[in-house]
Amino acid sequence: MSTIESVLSETRVFPPSETMVKQANISGMAAYEAMCKEAERDFEGFWAKLARETLLWHKPFTKTLDESNAPFFRWFHDGELNASYNCLDRHLKTQPDKVAILFEADDGKITKATYKDLYHRVCQLANALKGMGVKKGDRVLIYMPMSIEAVCAMQACARIGATHSVVFGGFSAKSVQERVIDAGAIAIITADGQFRGGKEIALKPVIDEAFALGGCDGVTNVIVYQRTGSQVAMQRGRDTWWHDAVKDQPLDCEPTWVDAEHPLFILYTSGSTGKPKGVQHSTGGYLLWAMLTMRWVFDTKPNDVFWCTADVGWVTGHTYVCYGPTAVGTTQVVFEGVPTYPDAGRFWKMIQDHKVNVFYTAPTAIRSLIKAGPDLPKKYDLSSLRILGSVGEPINPEAWMWYYTTVGNSKCPIVDTWWQTETGGHLITPLPGATPLKPGSCTMPLPGIVTDIVDETGNSVGRGKGGILVIKRPWPSMIRTIWGDPERFKKSYYPEDFKGKYYLAGDGASTDEDGYYRIMGRIDDVLNVSGHRLGTMEIESALVANSKLVAEAAVVGRPDDLTGEAVCAFVVLKGARPTGDEALKIAKELREWVTKEIGAIAKPKDIRFGDNLPKTRSGKIMRRLLRSIAKGESITQDVSTLENPAILEQLKQNL
Ligand code: PRX
């Protein structure tokens, strides 16, 4: 695991090879610097030119950036376009028969869809949705396995101007229900189930359960893609099989033109309060950045095979599976399964079989694959690889070196991309044919992206120091608002502490003397477990919702070798503090409870029971003490304000 010391003492530098520089879309540091200067010299002009060159506009925009109602920025807002048209129709004349998606199922079965196929399938589903009365601006919830159909579902919504909200297939019925209600969804697209790691996982029954929880009456149609063939309940008048819905639909569907600010999607993510935030993204600015980052960061070439392993339930799967790769017309791999099934060589075998050139995954996957078989990649021919990518959490220098030497054969640059659900696409990242790399650093911001590190009052700390990561100028693919809660948007991202002027990322970071960024992790109550974002308050609320058992709960994170961070819950029960087998039994019950409330990803790894929690005399839970206990550190903090010091000994006992 990385420690701050090992990161700070990092002195290795890996410049790109001459061949890499020569062939790159952004070739050499001078080219990068020139672009940065251009953006600085004429900020709006820089973006306007890129937007005109990159996107296909139905109606051209005349105004680039509208800051009159900051921080509710508008980009290209009087222009009209359609995201699905930009991803599909543009390829129909030039490369209709090129494979758009090469799908590998959990069991290894391959299915391919060309750009023309994808276009027809999206159009048919779009027509079916229209037939069900789904209109521009309506919200559609998508709860799908990784599949060609998941991409079709998202693009079909985009085609008719409906705003999609994808919910990761691992989330619980309760999470689905909450999102249906918050988004005001009128339709759901799901599947009977999915296969992962040789196991069948039900999806439609979760949707049924969400309905049973109540409040979902606004949903009048559910489309069900048949993946597993297992028996599922279909409610007459509401539920339709996908294959029936599209059967007689025309193969074309005129795109619905929307203005550039039209919400393409809402994606829920965790914040520092109990309730997940619906991050709202635009159409024009979002798609522009998806395309530019594909070209700049992944250096997309016409014959590339691109593979991003993220699920479409996360933002990475939105930008670098559904929209980015199709808009730039690349061939991509979409994978249903997990990296360790049937064995830990699965990723390497797939790279070999499909001759993948650009491979993008998360540090947590890399760490688990190192553990499962550090020499396994050597058994496969990985010579097709040109660029490797990392996303979701800091990559520790040891894992970076393994990825670089063992997977990339010391010839593939690693693009360690820092970004967030809210940023829409990469913001701080190396460019493969320009940036000299330092293991564990996401290096420097992309052209046009103005980042800085500031202190608590918003003043720059200067090079070589640490502080709070902010973004000082708006960018096209930024979050537009929190769905239904503009006040929360302002408070969360443009707080008064920074005079409401800077976007607060919620991460701590530092730069070295060369201006290279290192992300130190979240500064708020958000955890990063296996690259998944979880709010500590969200898990606390879930625990105390078990009102029969739980009186009080506090959740903190602790470092974990495999998952980056692990969830650690301190629980006070309504009854007596349990010990021995009784404690194990209740801990198991609580883990299952959290799985039901949120999803398996939020399950606490550690559960500790106390008669009480450490509190100040005014009743505030002292979380920094809990963090130390969770880490197994000896307590050096001042505990004189603590009302009940004896509690600390109890809480040190892990089950
Ligand atoms: O803490 C940062 C971490 O993940 C957070 C964003 O999580 P999410 O919205 O789920 O999006 C993940 C995929 C973009 C950030 O605030 N993070 C993301 N990428 C990196 C990272 N931390 C360090 N290095 C990264 N490359």
XYZ file of C-alpha atoms and ligand atoms in Angstrom:
681
model
C 0.000 0.000 0.000
C 1.227 3.483 -0.629
C 2.214 5.513 2.326
C 2.571 9.247 2.094
C 6.314 8.795 2.618
C 6.752 6.361 -0.272
C 4.801 8.698 -2.526
C 6.749 11.784 -1.508
C 10.101 10.119 -1.955
C 9.229 9.050 -5.501
C 12.017 10.196 -7.815
C 11.628 7.866 -10.796
C 10.640 9.578 -14.030
C 9.536 7.759 -17.193
C 9.499 9.924 -20.317
C 7.514 8.653 -23.314
C 9.533 6.858 -25.987
C 10.351 8.684 -29.181
C 8.028 6.397 -31.152
C 5.207 7.186 -28.749
C 5.787 10.917 -29.069
C 6.001 10.777 -32.844
C 2.693 9.013 -33.368
C 0.718 10.806 -30.643
C -2.284 13.064 -31.231
C -0.693 15.538 -28.838
C 2.958 15.094 -29.603
C 5.490 16.282 -27.037
C 5.396 18.652 -24.086
C 5.802 21.698 -26.300
C 2.522 20.855 -28.047
C 0.787 20.401 -24.681
C 2.170 23.668 -23.371
C 1.137 25.520 -26.509
C -2.443 24.300 -26.048
C -2.432 25.395 -22.398
C -1.167 28.822 -23.422
C -3.785 29.106 -26.124
C -6.532 28.336 -23.577
C -5.072 30.938 -21.253
C -4.806 33.568 -23.967
C -8.345 33.144 -25.291
C -10.343 30.870 -22.992
C -13.666 31.046 -24.816
C -12.064 31.000 -28.245
C -10.146 27.861 -27.333
C -13.309 26.006 -26.352
C -15.450 27.386 -29.172
C -13.009 26.192 -31.820
C -12.838 22.700 -30.317
C -16.629 22.481 -30.001
C -17.108 23.513 -33.640
C -14.489 21.086 -34.932
C -15.441 18.128 -32.768
C -19.232 17.969 -32.480
C -21.867 17.797 -35.196
C -24.297 20.636 -34.536
C -27.848 20.683 -35.853
C -27.915 24.384 -35.066
C -24.578 26.092 -34.455
C -24.041 27.891 -31.149
C -23.230 31.580 -31.053
C -22.351 31.960 -27.373
C -19.608 29.800 -25.879
C -19.807 30.346 -22.133
C -22.497 32.083 -20.136
C -21.319 32.968 -16.640
C -24.165 35.347 -15.821
C -25.751 32.963 -13.327
C -22.571 31.434 -11.886
C -21.988 28.794 -10.607
C -24.755 27.561 -12.917
C -22.551 27.857 -15.981
C -23.939 27.311 -19.471
C -21.859 26.185 -22.422
C -22.763 26.532 -26.113
C -26.342 26.898 -24.910
C -28.034 28.240 -28.026
C -26.610 25.402 -30.119
C -28.636 22.254 -30.866
C -27.420 18.711 -31.294
C -28.143 15.103 -30.382
C -25.710 12.859 -28.526
C -26.779 9.601 -30.172
C -26.547 11.219 -33.629
C -23.007 12.299 -32.741
C -22.108 8.777 -31.627
C -23.747 6.739 -34.386
C -25.100 8.521 -37.451
C -21.785 10.223 -38.096
C -20.193 6.825 -38.794
C -22.889 5.453 -41.091
C -21.341 6.781 -44.274
C -17.695 6.388 -43.367
C -17.487 3.114 -41.428
C -20.881 1.372 -41.116
C -19.348 -2.101 -40.982
C -16.646 -1.373 -38.453
C -17.145 -3.235 -35.190
C -18.343 -0.740 -32.592
C -18.678 -3.196 -29.717
C -17.044 -6.539 -29.247
C -18.936 -8.059 -26.359
C -17.431 -10.873 -24.327
C -19.897 -12.592 -22.018
C -19.032 -14.038 -18.639
C -18.802 -17.503 -20.218
C -16.504 -16.250 -22.987
C -19.080 -16.080 -25.766
C -18.357 -13.265 -28.226
C -20.988 -11.080 -29.888
C -20.146 -8.209 -32.192
C -22.132 -5.160 -33.204
C -21.041 -2.913 -36.056
C -21.805 0.804 -36.098
C -24.712 0.111 -38.439
C -26.078 -2.628 -36.140
C -25.775 -0.398 -33.135
C -27.534 2.423 -34.955
C -30.488 0.195 -35.919
C -30.780 -1.291 -32.456
C -30.704 2.114 -30.817
C -33.279 3.453 -33.281
C -35.616 0.515 -32.714
C -35.475 0.880 -28.966
C -35.871 4.648 -29.263
C -39.009 4.084 -31.334
C -40.312 1.615 -28.755
C -39.756 4.144 -25.972
C -41.532 6.821 -27.994
C -44.419 4.416 -28.547
C -44.703 4.040 -24.785
C -45.053 7.782 -24.478
C -41.531 8.606 -23.332
C -40.763 12.157 -24.444
C -37.954 14.686 -24.435
C -37.052 15.609 -20.856
C -38.634 12.486 -19.273
C -36.397 10.430 -17.005
C -35.686 6.769 -17.644
C -33.960 4.592 -15.066
C -31.584 1.949 -16.435
C -30.632 -1.110 -14.375
C -28.689 -3.324 -16.733
C -25.812 -5.763 -16.899
C -22.736 -4.913 -18.958
C -23.959 -5.641 -22.474
C -24.419 -4.170 -25.930
C -28.011 -3.591 -24.823
C -26.935 -1.384 -21.916
C -25.216 0.959 -24.376
C -28.301 0.787 -26.634
C -30.564 1.678 -23.715
C -28.548 4.775 -22.848
C -28.225 5.913 -26.445
C -31.907 5.272 -27.183
C -32.804 7.667 -24.378
C -30.340 10.209 -25.720
C -31.820 9.812 -29.195
C -35.278 10.929 -28.076
C -34.027 13.527 -25.600
C -35.009 11.507 -22.520
C -32.630 11.870 -19.589
C -31.262 8.547 -18.372
C -30.243 7.625 -14.899
C -28.220 4.424 -14.785
C -28.140 2.580 -11.467
C -25.289 0.108 -10.986
C -26.584 -3.490 -11.006
C -25.096 -4.109 -7.562
C -27.320 -1.546 -5.852
C -30.264 -2.692 -3.755
C -34.007 -2.388 -4.385
C -34.112 0.404 -1.822
C -31.433 2.343 -3.741
C -33.371 1.815 -6.981
C -36.593 2.983 -5.343
C -34.966 6.120 -3.930
C -33.505 7.004 -7.320
C -36.780 6.365 -9.167
C -38.492 8.761 -6.774
C -35.783 11.421 -6.727
C -35.418 11.450 -10.516
C -39.174 11.141 -11.120
C -38.556 8.329 -13.608
C -41.470 7.266 -15.820
C -39.865 4.178 -17.376
C -37.284 1.556 -16.424
C -35.047 -0.495 -18.694
C -33.662 -3.617 -17.059
C -32.824 -7.292 -17.689
C -34.012 -10.536 -16.148
C -30.555 -10.965 -14.676
C -26.853 -11.127 -15.380
C -23.893 -13.478 -15.148
C -20.802 -12.567 -13.197
C -18.056 -14.959 -12.205
C -20.134 -17.986 -13.201
C -23.003 -16.905 -10.991
C -26.410 -15.698 -12.001
C -27.520 -12.441 -10.404
C -31.157 -11.380 -10.554
C -32.039 -7.883 -11.733
C -35.762 -7.782 -12.590
C -36.751 -9.177 -9.158
C -34.883 -6.211 -7.618
C -37.001 -3.845 -9.709
C -40.143 -5.679 -8.542
C -38.964 -5.265 -4.975
C -38.389 -1.550 -5.556
C -42.010 -1.256 -6.734
C -43.145 -3.158 -3.643
C -41.390 -0.593 -1.446
C -43.816 1.996 -2.799
C -43.564 5.425 -4.368
C -42.742 4.175 -7.875
C -46.226 4.629 -9.337
C -44.943 7.218 -11.784
C -43.223 4.397 -13.685
C -45.668 3.201 -16.316
C -43.378 1.006 -18.412
C -40.623 -1.503 -17.711
C -38.641 -2.953 -20.605
C -36.915 -6.238 -19.789
C -33.975 -7.522 -21.799
C -33.785 -11.323 -21.689
C -30.243 -12.248 -20.701
C -30.370 -15.287 -18.422
C -33.690 -16.811 -19.437
C -34.692 -17.334 -15.832
C -38.337 -17.086 -14.943
C -39.316 -13.569 -13.908
C -42.660 -12.030 -13.057
C -44.026 -9.740 -15.783
C -46.801 -7.375 -14.816
C -49.361 -7.071 -17.572
C -49.702 -3.554 -18.955
C -46.469 -2.414 -17.365
C -43.693 -4.880 -18.222
C -42.645 -5.664 -21.803
C -39.872 -7.938 -23.039
C -37.217 -5.978 -24.948
C -37.500 -8.326 -27.949
C -41.260 -7.759 -28.124
C -40.914 -4.022 -27.706
C -38.507 -3.620 -30.640
C -39.894 -6.370 -32.898
C -41.850 -4.309 -35.388
C -40.122 -0.997 -34.875
C -38.650 0.916 -37.826
C -34.873 0.713 -38.174
C -34.487 4.481 -38.234
C -35.500 7.108 -35.743
C -35.110 10.814 -36.393
C -33.054 12.191 -33.518
C -34.724 14.693 -31.231
C -32.597 17.835 -31.330
C -31.935 19.299 -27.939
C -30.103 22.387 -26.809
C -26.550 21.902 -25.635
C -27.521 22.316 -21.978
C -30.270 19.680 -22.135
C -29.654 17.083 -19.375
C -28.206 14.004 -21.064
C -28.121 12.072 -17.819
C -28.363 12.106 -14.069
C -25.961 9.869 -12.200
C -26.271 9.395 -8.458
C -23.154 9.515 -6.361
C -22.338 9.709 -2.680
C -21.760 12.942 -0.864
C -21.118 13.866 2.715
C -24.752 13.648 3.798
C -26.899 10.509 3.881
C -28.705 11.191 0.623
C -26.947 10.457 -2.687
C -26.720 13.378 -5.095
C -28.132 13.254 -8.622
C -25.261 14.709 -10.638
C -26.780 16.332 -13.726
C -24.748 16.473 -16.931
C -25.322 18.405 -20.135
C -25.370 17.163 -23.730
C -22.961 19.436 -25.644
C -20.197 20.187 -23.171
C -20.217 16.649 -21.805
C -19.932 14.994 -25.200
C -17.261 17.416 -26.345
C -15.041 16.461 -23.422
C -15.762 12.732 -23.826
C -14.468 12.961 -27.390
C -11.507 15.229 -26.714
C -10.236 13.124 -23.827
C -10.563 9.957 -25.938
C -8.304 11.608 -28.532
C -5.917 13.368 -26.185
C -5.562 10.975 -23.273
C -6.219 7.629 -24.956
C -4.619 8.852 -28.175
C -7.343 7.141 -30.228
C -6.266 5.930 -33.667
C -8.558 4.616 -36.439
C -7.606 0.965 -35.949
C -7.493 0.898 -32.187
C -9.191 -1.641 -29.982
C -10.090 0.149 -26.792
C -11.140 -1.486 -23.536
C -12.418 0.301 -20.480
C -13.346 -2.256 -17.822
C -15.731 0.023 -15.886
C -19.399 -0.808 -15.498
C -21.901 1.513 -17.196
C -23.332 2.069 -13.718
C -20.423 4.411 -12.948
C -19.403 7.616 -14.660
C -16.363 5.905 -16.194
C -18.747 3.570 -18.012
C -20.791 6.542 -19.230
C -17.920 8.559 -20.662
C -15.488 5.810 -21.687
C -17.882 2.996 -22.664
C -21.181 4.458 -23.846
C -20.341 7.882 -25.268
C -16.613 8.569 -25.787
C -15.570 5.450 -27.735
C -18.634 5.484 -30.019
C -18.444 9.216 -30.716
C -14.836 8.908 -31.886
C -15.732 5.737 -33.802
C -13.374 3.293 -32.180
C -13.808 -0.460 -31.704
C -14.259 -1.289 -28.052
C -14.467 -4.367 -25.873
C -17.384 -4.611 -23.455
C -17.068 -7.294 -20.800
C -19.835 -8.830 -18.730
C -17.770 -10.697 -16.155
C -15.155 -10.228 -13.464
C -11.323 -10.141 -13.721
C -10.814 -13.326 -11.705
C -13.153 -15.721 -13.505
C -12.506 -18.403 -14.599
C -9.067 -17.382 -13.306
C -6.951 -14.310 -12.663
C -5.618 -14.427 -16.236
C -8.978 -13.357 -17.711
C -8.033 -9.726 -18.447
C -4.692 -10.755 -19.953
C -6.314 -13.425 -22.074
C -8.882 -10.951 -23.344
C -6.187 -8.399 -24.194
C -4.381 -11.145 -26.142
C -7.502 -12.505 -27.885
C -8.893 -9.137 -28.928
C -5.531 -7.440 -29.538
C -6.418 -4.598 -27.216
C -4.339 -1.453 -27.755
C -5.609 0.798 -25.001
C -6.569 -0.730 -21.662
C -8.204 1.273 -18.873
C -8.898 -0.165 -15.426
C -8.850 0.605 -11.693
C -6.011 0.250 -9.159
C -8.151 -2.064 -7.044
C -8.346 -4.535 -9.959
C -4.606 -4.204 -10.514
C -3.871 -4.896 -6.845
C -6.128 -7.936 -6.741
C -4.532 -9.308 -9.918
C -1.032 -8.789 -8.506
C -2.115 -10.761 -5.479
C -3.708 -13.515 -7.537
C -0.831 -14.000 -9.967
C 2.020 -11.514 -10.290
C 3.563 -13.492 -13.153
C 0.351 -14.386 -14.963
C 0.528 -11.570 -17.561
C 3.804 -13.058 -18.841
C 1.906 -16.140 -20.020
C -0.043 -14.074 -22.523
C 0.897 -12.097 -25.581
C 0.225 -8.528 -24.519
C 2.283 -6.963 -27.295
C -0.767 -5.225 -28.795
C -0.894 -2.850 -25.816
C 0.116 0.747 -26.487
C -1.381 2.696 -23.584
C -2.473 1.710 -20.079
C -4.856 3.720 -17.938
C -5.817 3.914 -14.291
C -8.830 5.538 -12.648
C -10.878 5.807 -9.492
C -8.353 6.076 -6.694
C -4.698 6.841 -6.168
C -2.475 4.137 -7.613
C 0.326 3.264 -5.234
C 3.815 3.377 -6.801
C 4.360 -0.375 -6.257
C 1.204 -1.274 -8.215
C 2.123 1.362 -10.815
C 5.546 -0.231 -11.365
C 4.035 -3.683 -11.741
C 1.428 -2.423 -14.221
C 4.150 -0.581 -16.131
C 6.752 -3.362 -16.312
C 4.750 -6.606 -16.177
C 1.626 -5.637 -18.115
C 3.031 -2.869 -20.296
C 6.475 -4.411 -20.851
C 7.985 -1.018 -19.934
C 6.833 0.476 -23.214
C 3.286 1.647 -22.524
C 2.698 4.971 -20.797
C 0.264 4.781 -17.890
C -2.319 7.529 -17.921
C -3.311 7.926 -14.267
C -6.487 9.899 -14.818
C -7.894 11.986 -11.991
C -11.523 12.947 -12.327
C -14.942 12.522 -10.717
C -18.598 11.815 -11.482
C -19.024 15.589 -11.359
C -16.243 16.434 -13.805
C -17.671 14.318 -16.648
C -14.239 13.315 -17.935
C -10.514 13.355 -17.167
C -9.154 16.599 -15.758
C -5.683 15.895 -14.381
C -3.795 13.237 -16.306
C -0.665 12.566 -18.296
C -0.754 12.681 -22.081
C 0.774 9.450 -23.390
C 2.940 11.068 -26.062
C 4.011 14.066 -24.039
C 4.125 13.841 -20.258
C 7.117 12.295 -18.454
C 5.496 10.013 -15.878
C 6.088 9.734 -12.158
C 4.566 6.663 -10.479
C 1.648 7.619 -8.241
C 1.159 11.067 -9.755
C -1.709 12.022 -12.057
C 0.736 14.681 -13.316
C -0.818 17.868 -14.761
C -4.187 19.328 -15.778
C -5.355 19.029 -19.376
C -5.320 22.124 -21.591
C -8.139 24.492 -20.621
C -8.461 23.025 -17.130
C -7.396 25.470 -14.427
C -6.622 23.583 -11.234
C -4.914 24.763 -8.093
C -4.223 23.770 -4.520
C -5.424 26.211 -1.886
C -5.603 26.560 1.882
C -8.795 26.801 3.957
C -9.312 30.429 2.992
C -8.927 29.823 -0.712
C -5.387 31.139 -1.146
C -2.966 29.264 -3.370
C -0.433 27.292 -1.350
C 2.145 27.365 -4.137
C 4.242 24.624 -5.686
C 5.638 21.813 -3.575
C 2.878 21.974 -0.961
C -0.346 20.244 -0.046
C -3.880 21.506 0.472
C -7.349 21.472 -1.041
C -7.836 20.742 -4.733
C -9.960 23.333 -6.568
C -10.802 24.145 -10.175
C -10.725 27.838 -10.837
C -12.505 28.127 -14.168
C -15.580 26.301 -15.438
C -15.097 23.566 -18.052
C -17.567 22.208 -20.626
C -18.246 18.767 -19.091
C -18.757 19.970 -15.544
C -21.755 19.041 -13.398
C -24.599 21.496 -14.074
C -26.522 21.053 -10.851
C -27.738 18.437 -8.412
C -31.018 17.198 -9.789
C -33.816 18.956 -7.931
C -31.496 20.602 -5.415
C -29.626 23.627 -6.793
C -28.899 24.917 -3.283
C -27.059 21.720 -2.419
C -25.099 22.039 -5.650
C -23.931 25.517 -4.646
C -23.163 24.538 -1.081
C -21.287 21.357 -2.009
C -19.188 22.605 -4.898
C -19.003 26.392 -4.694
C -18.945 27.032 -0.948
C -18.658 30.500 0.509
C -15.290 29.625 2.117
C -13.804 30.125 -1.317
C -16.037 33.131 -2.004
C -18.214 30.863 -4.126
C -15.683 31.163 -6.935
C -13.843 27.863 -7.099
C -15.128 24.375 -7.733
C -14.284 22.326 -4.668
C -13.375 18.797 -5.708
C -13.469 17.331 -2.191
C -9.965 15.896 -2.566
C -6.751 16.799 -0.810
C -3.726 17.057 -3.115
C -0.179 18.286 -3.301
C 2.233 19.262 -6.024
C 5.956 18.656 -6.206
C 8.578 21.112 -7.380
C 7.780 20.267 -11.014
C 4.080 21.005 -10.558
C 3.082 17.323 -10.622
C -0.160 16.626 -8.737
C -0.648 13.841 -6.246
C -4.104 13.118 -4.927
C -4.136 12.437 -1.199
C -7.762 11.277 -0.930
C -11.041 12.798 0.143
C -11.216 15.613 2.627
C -14.931 15.081 3.304
C -16.909 12.169 4.730
C -16.665 10.194 1.533
C -14.873 6.850 1.312
C -13.318 5.237 -1.717
C -13.705 1.471 -1.509
C -12.384 -0.405 -4.550
C -12.730 2.818 -6.522
C -16.402 3.123 -5.517
C -17.584 6.202 -3.762
C -19.502 5.760 -0.512
C -20.686 8.297 2.023
C -19.994 7.435 5.662
C -23.313 9.103 6.560
C -25.116 6.994 3.998
C -23.880 3.810 5.682
C -24.613 5.220 9.137
C -28.179 6.022 8.086
C -28.543 2.518 6.710
C -27.334 0.985 9.990
C -29.581 3.057 12.244
C -32.508 2.335 9.954
C -32.359 -1.080 11.604
C -34.305 0.347 14.515
C -34.873 -3.038 16.127
C -31.182 -3.621 16.726
C -29.170 -0.438 16.347
C -29.197 2.561 18.676
C -26.315 4.472 17.165
C -23.601 4.004 14.568
C -20.525 5.812 13.319
C -18.694 4.840 10.140
C -15.121 5.711 9.189
C -12.642 4.441 6.624
C -9.347 2.731 7.209
C -6.602 1.882 4.721
C -6.865 -1.551 3.112
C -4.231 -3.249 0.971
C -6.685 -4.538 -1.583
C -9.648 -2.182 -1.656
C -7.757 1.059 -0.934
C -10.107 1.916 1.893
C -12.362 -0.338 3.946
C -15.608 0.487 5.725
C -15.326 0.299 9.500
C -18.526 0.616 11.564
C -18.760 1.335 15.279
C -22.133 0.249 16.525
C -24.085 0.704 19.750
C -26.933 -1.766 19.991
C -30.272 -1.227 21.677
C -29.619 -4.264 23.836
C -26.465 -5.129 25.751
C -23.089 -5.017 24.006
C -22.655 -8.465 22.440
C -19.508 -10.558 22.728
C -18.196 -13.825 21.246
C -20.507 -15.775 18.909
C -23.383 -13.458 19.649
C -21.343 -10.498 18.361
C -20.363 -12.411 15.213
C -23.982 -13.322 14.558
C -25.220 -9.744 14.911
C -22.331 -8.421 12.804
C -23.351 -10.824 10.021
C -26.939 -9.695 10.310
C -25.895 -6.039 10.079
C -23.744 -6.678 7.017
C -26.714 -8.314 5.306
C -28.854 -5.392 6.375
C -26.511 -2.852 4.762
C -26.414 -4.978 1.604
C -30.208 -4.793 1.490
C -30.318 -1.083 2.206
C -27.572 0.080 -0.161
C -25.776 -2.802 -1.880
C -22.939 -5.239 -1.216
C -20.273 -2.608 -1.959
C -21.257 -0.697 1.200
C -21.003 -3.700 3.539
C -18.767 -2.849 6.528
C -15.597 -4.909 6.593
C -15.055 -4.264 10.314
C -17.838 -4.000 12.848
C -17.039 -3.097 16.459
C -19.572 -2.943 19.244
C -19.449 -0.532 22.159
C -21.695 0.467 25.043
C -21.368 3.942 23.631
C -19.349 5.998 21.145
C -16.547 8.379 22.099
C -18.189 11.784 22.458
C -17.253 15.227 23.627
C -19.177 16.647 26.581
C -21.387 18.455 24.115
C -22.307 15.107 22.549
C -20.267 15.257 19.328
C -18.833 11.949 18.125
C -15.038 12.209 17.973
C -14.482 10.679 14.574
C -10.752 11.273 14.465
C -10.433 8.946 17.453
C -12.516 6.350 15.661
C -10.258 6.693 12.618
C -7.208 5.991 14.771
C -8.875 2.987 16.383
C -9.952 1.653 12.986
C -6.386 1.907 11.728
C -5.072 0.168 14.833
C -3.004 3.220 15.766
C -2.242 4.048 19.335
C -4.202 7.066 20.457
C -2.011 10.100 20.765
C -4.749 12.692 20.503
C -5.905 14.700 23.455
C -8.810 12.817 25.042
C -9.402 15.249 27.885
C -12.632 16.526 26.339
C -13.931 12.990 26.037
C -16.917 12.241 28.202
C -16.375 8.505 28.466
C -12.695 7.540 27.909
C -13.263 3.931 29.015
C -15.186 3.320 25.824
C -11.975 3.448 23.773
C -10.701 0.145 25.157
C -13.948 -1.592 24.204
C -13.886 -0.239 20.674
C -10.329 -1.396 20.101
C -11.586 -4.975 20.124
C -12.151 -6.043 16.557
C -14.299 -9.099 15.892
O -10.987 10.913 -4.607
C -10.915 10.962 -6.009
C -10.911 9.549 -6.552
O -12.258 9.238 -6.841
C -13.106 10.356 -6.549
C -14.223 10.437 -7.547
O -15.002 9.291 -7.468
P -16.169 9.042 -8.504
O -17.014 10.249 -8.611
O -16.832 7.784 -8.116
O -15.459 8.876 -9.879
C -14.540 7.842 -10.058
C -14.162 7.728 -11.496
C -13.738 8.990 -12.138
C -12.189 11.536 -6.588
O -12.714 12.619 -5.864
N -10.114 9.431 -7.783
C -10.562 9.271 -9.038
N -9.531 9.121 -9.893
C -8.413 9.200 -9.178
C -8.772 9.410 -7.834
N -7.847 9.558 -6.868
C -6.558 9.500 -7.222
N -6.126 9.292 -8.486
C -7.013 9.134 -9.489
N -6.567 8.906 -10.722
